[in-house]
Coordinates of C-alpha atoms in Angstrom, one line a residue:
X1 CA 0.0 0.0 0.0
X2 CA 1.4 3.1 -1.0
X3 CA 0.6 6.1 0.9
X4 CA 2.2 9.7 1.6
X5 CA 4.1 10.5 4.9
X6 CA 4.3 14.2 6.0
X7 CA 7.6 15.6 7.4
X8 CA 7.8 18.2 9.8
X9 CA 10.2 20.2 12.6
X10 CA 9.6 21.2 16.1
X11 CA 10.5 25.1 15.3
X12 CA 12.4 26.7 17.9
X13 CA 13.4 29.9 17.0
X14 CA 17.0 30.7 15.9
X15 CA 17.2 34.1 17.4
X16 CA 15.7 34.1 20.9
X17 CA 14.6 30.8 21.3
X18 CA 10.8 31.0 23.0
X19 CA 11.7 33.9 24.1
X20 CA 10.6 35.0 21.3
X21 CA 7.2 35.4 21.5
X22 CA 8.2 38.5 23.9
X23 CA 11.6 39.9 22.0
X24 CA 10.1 39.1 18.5
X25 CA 12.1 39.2 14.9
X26 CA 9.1 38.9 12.1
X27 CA 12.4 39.2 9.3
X28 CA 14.4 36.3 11.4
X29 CA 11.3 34.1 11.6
X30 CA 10.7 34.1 8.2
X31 CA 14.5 33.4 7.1
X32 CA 13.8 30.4 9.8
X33 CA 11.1 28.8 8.4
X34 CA 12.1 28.9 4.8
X35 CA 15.1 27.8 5.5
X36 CA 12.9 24.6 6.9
X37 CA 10.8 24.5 3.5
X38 CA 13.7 24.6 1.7
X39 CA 14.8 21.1 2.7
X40 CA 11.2 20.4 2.1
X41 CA 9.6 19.8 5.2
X42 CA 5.4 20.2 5.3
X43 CA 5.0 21.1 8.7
X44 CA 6.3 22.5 11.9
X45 CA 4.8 22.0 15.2
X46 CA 5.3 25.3 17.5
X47 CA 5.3 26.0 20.9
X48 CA 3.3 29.0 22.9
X49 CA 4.7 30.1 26.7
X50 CA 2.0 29.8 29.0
X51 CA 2.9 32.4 31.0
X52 CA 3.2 35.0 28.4
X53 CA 0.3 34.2 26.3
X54 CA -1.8 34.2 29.5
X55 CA -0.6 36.5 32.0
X56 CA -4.3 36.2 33.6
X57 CA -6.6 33.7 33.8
X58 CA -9.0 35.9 31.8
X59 CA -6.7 37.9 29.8
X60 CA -4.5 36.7 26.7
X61 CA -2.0 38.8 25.6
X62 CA -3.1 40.5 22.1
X63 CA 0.5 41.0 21.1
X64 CA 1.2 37.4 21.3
X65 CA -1.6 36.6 19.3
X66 CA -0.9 39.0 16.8
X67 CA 2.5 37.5 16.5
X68 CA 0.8 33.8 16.6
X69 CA -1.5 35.0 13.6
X70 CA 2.0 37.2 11.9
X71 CA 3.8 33.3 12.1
X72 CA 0.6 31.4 10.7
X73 CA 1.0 33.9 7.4
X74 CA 4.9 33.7 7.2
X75 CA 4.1 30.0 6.9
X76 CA 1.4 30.0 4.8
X77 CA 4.5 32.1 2.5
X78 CA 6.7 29.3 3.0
X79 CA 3.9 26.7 1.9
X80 CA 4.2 24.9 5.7
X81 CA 1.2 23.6 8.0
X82 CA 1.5 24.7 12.0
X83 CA 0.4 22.5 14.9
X84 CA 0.2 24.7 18.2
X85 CA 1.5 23.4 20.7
X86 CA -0.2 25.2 23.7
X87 CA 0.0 24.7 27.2
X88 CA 3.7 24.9 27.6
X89 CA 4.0 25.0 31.2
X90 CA 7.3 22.7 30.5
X91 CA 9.1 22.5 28.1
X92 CA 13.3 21.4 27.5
X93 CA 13.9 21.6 31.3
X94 CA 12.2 24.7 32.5
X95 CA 8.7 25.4 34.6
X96 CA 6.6 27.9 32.6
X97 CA 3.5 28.3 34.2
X98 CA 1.7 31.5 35.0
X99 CA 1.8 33.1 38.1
X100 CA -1.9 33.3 39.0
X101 CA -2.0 29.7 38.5
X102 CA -0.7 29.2 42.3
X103 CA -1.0 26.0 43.6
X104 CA -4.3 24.8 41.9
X105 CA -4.2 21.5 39.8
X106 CA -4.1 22.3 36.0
X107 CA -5.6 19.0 35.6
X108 CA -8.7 18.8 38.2
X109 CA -9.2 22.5 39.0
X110 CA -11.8 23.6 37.8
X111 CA -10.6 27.1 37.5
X112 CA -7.9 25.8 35.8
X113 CA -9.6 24.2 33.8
X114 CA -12.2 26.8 32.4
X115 CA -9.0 29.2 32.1
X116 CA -6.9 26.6 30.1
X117 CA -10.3 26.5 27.7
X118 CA -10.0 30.3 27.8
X119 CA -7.1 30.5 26.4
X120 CA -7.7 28.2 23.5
X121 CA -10.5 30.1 22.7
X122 CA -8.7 33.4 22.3
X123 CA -6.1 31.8 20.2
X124 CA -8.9 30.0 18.0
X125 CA -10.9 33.4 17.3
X126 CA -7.3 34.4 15.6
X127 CA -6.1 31.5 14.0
X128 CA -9.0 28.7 13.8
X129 CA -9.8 29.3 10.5
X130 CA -6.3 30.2 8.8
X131 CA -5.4 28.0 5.8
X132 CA -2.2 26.7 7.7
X133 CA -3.4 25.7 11.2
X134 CA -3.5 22.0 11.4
X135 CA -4.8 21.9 15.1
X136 CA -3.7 22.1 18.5
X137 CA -1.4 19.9 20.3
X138 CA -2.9 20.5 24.0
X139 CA 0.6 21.1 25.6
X140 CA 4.0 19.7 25.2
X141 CA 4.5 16.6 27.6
X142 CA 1.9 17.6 30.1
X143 CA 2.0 13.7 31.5
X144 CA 5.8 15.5 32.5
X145 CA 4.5 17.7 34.9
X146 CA 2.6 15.0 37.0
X147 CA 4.8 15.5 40.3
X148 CA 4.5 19.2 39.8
X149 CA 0.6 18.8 40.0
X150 CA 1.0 16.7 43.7
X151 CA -0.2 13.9 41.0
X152 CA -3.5 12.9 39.1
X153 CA -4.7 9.3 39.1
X154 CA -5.4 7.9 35.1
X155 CA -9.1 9.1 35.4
X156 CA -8.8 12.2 36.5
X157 CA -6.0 12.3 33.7
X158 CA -8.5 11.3 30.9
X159 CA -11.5 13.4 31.9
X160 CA -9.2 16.8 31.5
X161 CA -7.9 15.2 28.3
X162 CA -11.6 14.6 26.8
X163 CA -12.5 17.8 27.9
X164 CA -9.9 19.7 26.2
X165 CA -10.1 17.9 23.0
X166 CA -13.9 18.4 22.8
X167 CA -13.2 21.8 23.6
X168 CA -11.0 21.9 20.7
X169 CA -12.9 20.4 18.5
X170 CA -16.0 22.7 19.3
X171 CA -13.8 25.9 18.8
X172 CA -12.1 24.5 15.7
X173 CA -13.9 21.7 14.0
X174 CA -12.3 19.0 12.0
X175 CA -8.4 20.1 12.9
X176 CA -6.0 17.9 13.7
X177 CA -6.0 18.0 17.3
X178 CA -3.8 15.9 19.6
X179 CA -2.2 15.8 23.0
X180 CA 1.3 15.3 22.9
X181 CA 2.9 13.4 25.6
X182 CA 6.2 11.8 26.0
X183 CA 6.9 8.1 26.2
X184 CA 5.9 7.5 29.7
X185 CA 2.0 7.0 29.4
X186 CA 3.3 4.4 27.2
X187 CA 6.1 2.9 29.7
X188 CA 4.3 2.9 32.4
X189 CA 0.7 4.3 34.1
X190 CA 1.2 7.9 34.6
X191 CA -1.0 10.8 33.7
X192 CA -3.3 9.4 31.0
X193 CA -4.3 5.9 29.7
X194 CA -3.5 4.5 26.7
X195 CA -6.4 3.4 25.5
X196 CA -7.8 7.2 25.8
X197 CA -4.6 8.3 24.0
X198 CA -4.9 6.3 21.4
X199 CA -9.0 6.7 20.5
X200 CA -9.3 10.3 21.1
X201 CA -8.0 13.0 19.5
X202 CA -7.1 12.9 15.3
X203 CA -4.4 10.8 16.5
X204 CA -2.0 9.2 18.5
X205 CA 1.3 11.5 19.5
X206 CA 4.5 9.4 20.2
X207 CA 7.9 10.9 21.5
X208 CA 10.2 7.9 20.9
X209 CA 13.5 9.3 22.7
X210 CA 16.3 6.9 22.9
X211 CA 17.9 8.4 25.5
X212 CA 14.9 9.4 27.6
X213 CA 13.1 6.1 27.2
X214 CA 16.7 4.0 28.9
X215 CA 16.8 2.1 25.6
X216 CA 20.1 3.4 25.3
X217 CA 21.0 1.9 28.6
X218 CA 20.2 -1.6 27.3
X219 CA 21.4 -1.3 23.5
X220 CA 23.7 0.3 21.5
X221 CA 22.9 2.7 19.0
X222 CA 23.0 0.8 16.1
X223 CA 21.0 -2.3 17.7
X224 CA 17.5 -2.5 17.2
X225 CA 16.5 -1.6 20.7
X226 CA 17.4 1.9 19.7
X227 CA 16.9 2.2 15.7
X228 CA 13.3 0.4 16.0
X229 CA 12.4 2.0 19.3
X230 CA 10.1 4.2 16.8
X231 CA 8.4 1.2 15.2
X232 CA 7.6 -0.4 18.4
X233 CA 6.2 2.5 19.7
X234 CA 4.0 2.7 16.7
X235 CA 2.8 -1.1 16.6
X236 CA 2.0 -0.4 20.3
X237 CA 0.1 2.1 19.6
X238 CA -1.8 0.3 17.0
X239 CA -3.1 -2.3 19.3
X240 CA -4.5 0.2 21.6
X241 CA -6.5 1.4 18.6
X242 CA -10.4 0.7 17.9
X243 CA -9.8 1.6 14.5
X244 CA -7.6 -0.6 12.4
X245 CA -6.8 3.3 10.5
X246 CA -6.4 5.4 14.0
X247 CA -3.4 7.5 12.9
X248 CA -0.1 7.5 14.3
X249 CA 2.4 10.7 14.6
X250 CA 6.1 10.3 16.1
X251 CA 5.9 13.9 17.2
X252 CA 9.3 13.9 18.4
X253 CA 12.1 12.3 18.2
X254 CA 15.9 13.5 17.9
X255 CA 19.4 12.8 18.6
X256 CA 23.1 14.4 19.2
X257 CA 26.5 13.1 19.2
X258 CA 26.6 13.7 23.1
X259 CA 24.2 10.7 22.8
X260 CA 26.3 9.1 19.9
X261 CA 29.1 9.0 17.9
X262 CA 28.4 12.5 15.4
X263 CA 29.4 10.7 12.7
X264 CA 26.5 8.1 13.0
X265 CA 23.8 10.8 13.4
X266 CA 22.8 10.7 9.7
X267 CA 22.6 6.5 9.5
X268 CA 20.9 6.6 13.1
X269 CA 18.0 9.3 11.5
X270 CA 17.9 7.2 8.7
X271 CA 17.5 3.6 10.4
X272 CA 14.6 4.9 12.9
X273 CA 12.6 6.4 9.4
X274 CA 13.3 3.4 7.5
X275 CA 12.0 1.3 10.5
X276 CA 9.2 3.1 11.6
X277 CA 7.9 3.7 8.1
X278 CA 7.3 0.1 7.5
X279 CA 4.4 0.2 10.4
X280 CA 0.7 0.5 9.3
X281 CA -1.0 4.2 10.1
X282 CA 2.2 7.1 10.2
X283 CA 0.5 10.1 9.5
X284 CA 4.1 11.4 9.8
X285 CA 7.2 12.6 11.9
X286 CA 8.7 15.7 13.2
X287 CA 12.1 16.2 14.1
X288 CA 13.2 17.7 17.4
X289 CA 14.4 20.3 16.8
X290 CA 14.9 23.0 14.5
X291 CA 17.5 24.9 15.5
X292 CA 20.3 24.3 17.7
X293 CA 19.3 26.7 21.2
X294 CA 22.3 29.5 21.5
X295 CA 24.9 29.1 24.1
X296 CA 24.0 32.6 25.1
X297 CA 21.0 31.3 26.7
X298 CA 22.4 29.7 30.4
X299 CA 20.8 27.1 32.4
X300 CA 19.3 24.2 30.1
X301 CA 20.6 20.9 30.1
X302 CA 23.5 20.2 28.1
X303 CA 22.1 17.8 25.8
X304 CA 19.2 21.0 25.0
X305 CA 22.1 23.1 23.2
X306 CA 22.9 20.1 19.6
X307 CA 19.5 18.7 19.1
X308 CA 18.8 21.3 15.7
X309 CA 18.8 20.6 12.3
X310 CA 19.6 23.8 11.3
X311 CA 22.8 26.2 13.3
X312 CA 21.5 29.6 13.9
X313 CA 22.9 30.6 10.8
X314 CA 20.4 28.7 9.2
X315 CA 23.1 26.5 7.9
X316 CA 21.6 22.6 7.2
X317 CA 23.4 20.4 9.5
X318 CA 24.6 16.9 8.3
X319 CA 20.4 14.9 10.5
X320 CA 18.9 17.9 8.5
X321 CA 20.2 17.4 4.4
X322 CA 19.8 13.2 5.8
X323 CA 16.0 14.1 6.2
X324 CA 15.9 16.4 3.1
X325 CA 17.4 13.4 0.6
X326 CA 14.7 11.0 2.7
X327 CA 11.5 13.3 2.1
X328 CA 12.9 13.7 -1.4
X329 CA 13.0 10.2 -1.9
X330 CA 9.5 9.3 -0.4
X331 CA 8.1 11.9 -2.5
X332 CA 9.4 10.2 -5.5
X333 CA 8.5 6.7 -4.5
X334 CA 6.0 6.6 -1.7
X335 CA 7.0 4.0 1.1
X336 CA 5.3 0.5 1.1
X337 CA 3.9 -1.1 4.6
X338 CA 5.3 -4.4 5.0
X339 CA 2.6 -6.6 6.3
X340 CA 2.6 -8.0 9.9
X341 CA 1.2 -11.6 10.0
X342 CA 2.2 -12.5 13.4
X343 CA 1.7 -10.6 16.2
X344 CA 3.0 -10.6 19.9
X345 CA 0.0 -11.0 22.8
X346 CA -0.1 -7.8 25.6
X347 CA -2.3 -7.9 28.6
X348 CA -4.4 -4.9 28.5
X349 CA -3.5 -3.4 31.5
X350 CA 0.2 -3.7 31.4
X351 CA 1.9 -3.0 34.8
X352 CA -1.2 -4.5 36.7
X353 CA 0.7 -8.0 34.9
X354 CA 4.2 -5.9 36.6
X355 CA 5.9 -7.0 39.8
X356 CA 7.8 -4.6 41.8
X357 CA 10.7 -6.8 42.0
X358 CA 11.1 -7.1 38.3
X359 CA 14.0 -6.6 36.0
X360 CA 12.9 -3.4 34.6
X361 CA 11.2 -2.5 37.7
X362 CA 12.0 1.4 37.6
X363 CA 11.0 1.5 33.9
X364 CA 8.3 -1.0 33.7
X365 CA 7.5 -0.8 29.7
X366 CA 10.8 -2.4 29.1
X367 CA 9.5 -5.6 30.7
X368 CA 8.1 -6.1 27.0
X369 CA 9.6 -4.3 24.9
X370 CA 12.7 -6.4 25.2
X371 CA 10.9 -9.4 24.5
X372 CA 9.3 -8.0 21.8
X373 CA 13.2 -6.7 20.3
X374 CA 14.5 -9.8 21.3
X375 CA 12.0 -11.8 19.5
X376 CA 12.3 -9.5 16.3
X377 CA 16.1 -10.2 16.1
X378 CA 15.9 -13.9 16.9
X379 CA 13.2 -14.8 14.3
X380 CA 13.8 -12.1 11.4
X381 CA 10.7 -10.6 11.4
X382 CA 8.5 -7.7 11.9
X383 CA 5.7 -8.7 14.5
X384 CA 2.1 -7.0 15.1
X385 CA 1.4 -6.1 18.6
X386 CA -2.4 -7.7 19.8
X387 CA -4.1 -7.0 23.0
X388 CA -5.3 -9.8 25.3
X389 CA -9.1 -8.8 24.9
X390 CA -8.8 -8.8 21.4
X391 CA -6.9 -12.4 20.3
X392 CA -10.6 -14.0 19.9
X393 CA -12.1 -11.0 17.9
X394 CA -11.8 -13.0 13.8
X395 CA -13.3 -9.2 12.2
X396 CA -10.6 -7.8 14.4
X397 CA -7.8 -9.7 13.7
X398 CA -8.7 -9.8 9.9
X399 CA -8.6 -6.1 9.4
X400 CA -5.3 -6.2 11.0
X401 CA -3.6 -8.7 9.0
X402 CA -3.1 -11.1 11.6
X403 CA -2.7 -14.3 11.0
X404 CA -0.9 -16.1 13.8
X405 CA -0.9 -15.2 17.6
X406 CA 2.3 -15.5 19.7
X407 CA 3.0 -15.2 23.5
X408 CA 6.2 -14.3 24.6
X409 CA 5.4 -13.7 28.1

């Protein structure tokens, strides 16, 4: 089956960083994001500060929304789609939320709440209907700020997830709207389900970090518990699915040679597309990040400052012409899926099936996924992913592919 994968960047501003949404450069933006069409990426995937977009639970800033609207029409020059990214309370390291959020929940309060719905109204009324706005990603690795809320159980978790996507999709109907969390909802049972992840929503958001997902503590780079730690992610995200077509982005993913060698970077990029691509439903991925973040900026992690495609000169690095030659390629010859007769069974609820004692106790999704990579290596062969519940479901099954059911655990 031949179908068309979309190619994007999570754009992070050359000049300021975030920052500039406050200390804003319309003529450095626009040399940013053609330099991103240029090696003919569709889409970028930007991120708002909370804090500055909202200084008041019922006030959004009109200058930021201006410059919102001002970045929606330098794309729409550039020929690029924008996801926005909203609730950025978090995001590479630092706390951004807004001072008169205090110490209420963002995720049960229901002040919170009705302000957080505020806010994507306001930004709607500006931007809902411009030809370039995909949708909105509900915030950047929310599920990350789960200590900072004193916790949420899974319920509470979905219930503000439903009610922000239906939000969204009452304020801007038929977008592509998604909540983008990080790998751990996937790893283990924090902050949302994945069964609600992966039915609500246009579609299922994956961040498939080596390095923050420990699959670099148990393989090398080049082994296939790194380069096909995409794919997994995707087949597992599959058998959540009620819908044999549910759509599947890997939002983010990246790499830099503090990680691995530099000179692999390209081959690494490469591998994890290659992989990935083969698995039934990518809507697409999106690099992290655009630009490398300037040294001038103190504080962030190390590993924050390499992760760009692009210097802040705008100069391609060697990940960023390695995805250019690949989108050029798939434009030329669409990628085929490669069917998926066998697949591995899952319990439903995964870490219920966990013991605290076990080998991967402190990172619990690892307790399959090795079996599953293991498995793949041993026997040559590109395995489905089926859920417990569904192994007797024939319809089911069938409009999966799957022909033969194996337990590895």
């Amino acid at each position: 089956m031949n179908r068309s994968i979309r190619f994007g960047v999570n754009y992070t501003f050359s000049k300021n960083w975030l920052y500039s949404w406050v200390d804003w450069d319309r003529s450095s933006v626009r040399s940013d994001i053609q330099a991103l069409a240029n090696l003919g990426f569709d889409h970028i995937r930007i991120h708002l500060i909370w804090s500055v977009f909202q200084p008041n639970a019922n006030y959004v800033s009109e200058t930021c929304l201006q410059r919102l609207h001002q970045l929606m029409d330098i794309a729409d020059e550039c020929n690029i789609d924008v996801v926005v990214c909203v609730l950025d309370g978090g995001i590479s390291g630092f706390t951004f939320y807004p001072s008169w959020k205090k110490d209420r929940n963002m995720f049960t309060d229901p002040y919170m709440i009705e302000a957080e719905k505020h806010l994507f109204s306001a930004i709607a009324s500006h931007i809902g209907t411009h030809k370039r706005f995909l949708g909105f990603d509900l915030g950047n690795e929310v599920n990350g700020l789960f200590n900072l809320e004193g916790s949420f159980c899974l319920q509470e978790g979905d219930s503000w997830h439903r009610e922000l996507i239906n939000h969204c999709e009452d304020i801007a109907p038929g977008k592509f709207h998604v909540n983008g969390v990080d790998h751990r909802p996937w790893f283990s049972d924090q902050g949302f389900s994945r069964s609600t992840l992966a039915t609500t929503g246009a579609a299922t958001s994956l961040h498939t970090w080596i390095e923050f997902t420990g699959a670099l503590e148990l393989y090398r780079h080049d082994e296939n518990g790194c380069i096909q730690l995409a794919e997994y992610c995707v087949e597992l995200a599959n058998a959540y699915a009620t819908s044999p077509n549910r759509p599947v982005w890997v939002q983010e993913f990246g790499v830099n040679e503090l990680w691995i060698p530099e000179a692999d970077l390209p081959a690494f990029t490469e591998s994890t597309i290659r992989n990935a691509i083969t698995s039934n439903n990518i809507w697409g991925f999106t690099w992290w990040c655009s630009h490398d973040l300037d040294p001038r900026f103190e504080g962030f992690e190390k590993l924050e400052y390499p992760l760009g495609i692009l210097d802040l000169n705008n100069r391609p690095k060697p990940v960023g012409l390695k995805l250019a030659e690949l989108i050029q390629e798939f434009k030329l010859q669409p990628p085929e899926v490669v069917d998926r007769p066998i697949a591995i069974v899952f319990p439903d609820h995964l870490f219920e099936e966990v013991k605290s004692n076990s080998v991967y106790a402190n990172n619990q999704g690892w307790n399959f996924a090795k079996p599953y990579f293991d498995f793949m290596k041993k026997e040559g062969i590109r395995p489905a992913i089926v859920l417990e519940s569904k192994i007797n479901d024939e319809a089911y099954l069938r409009s999966r592919g799957i022909r033969e059911i194996q337990r590895l655990l």
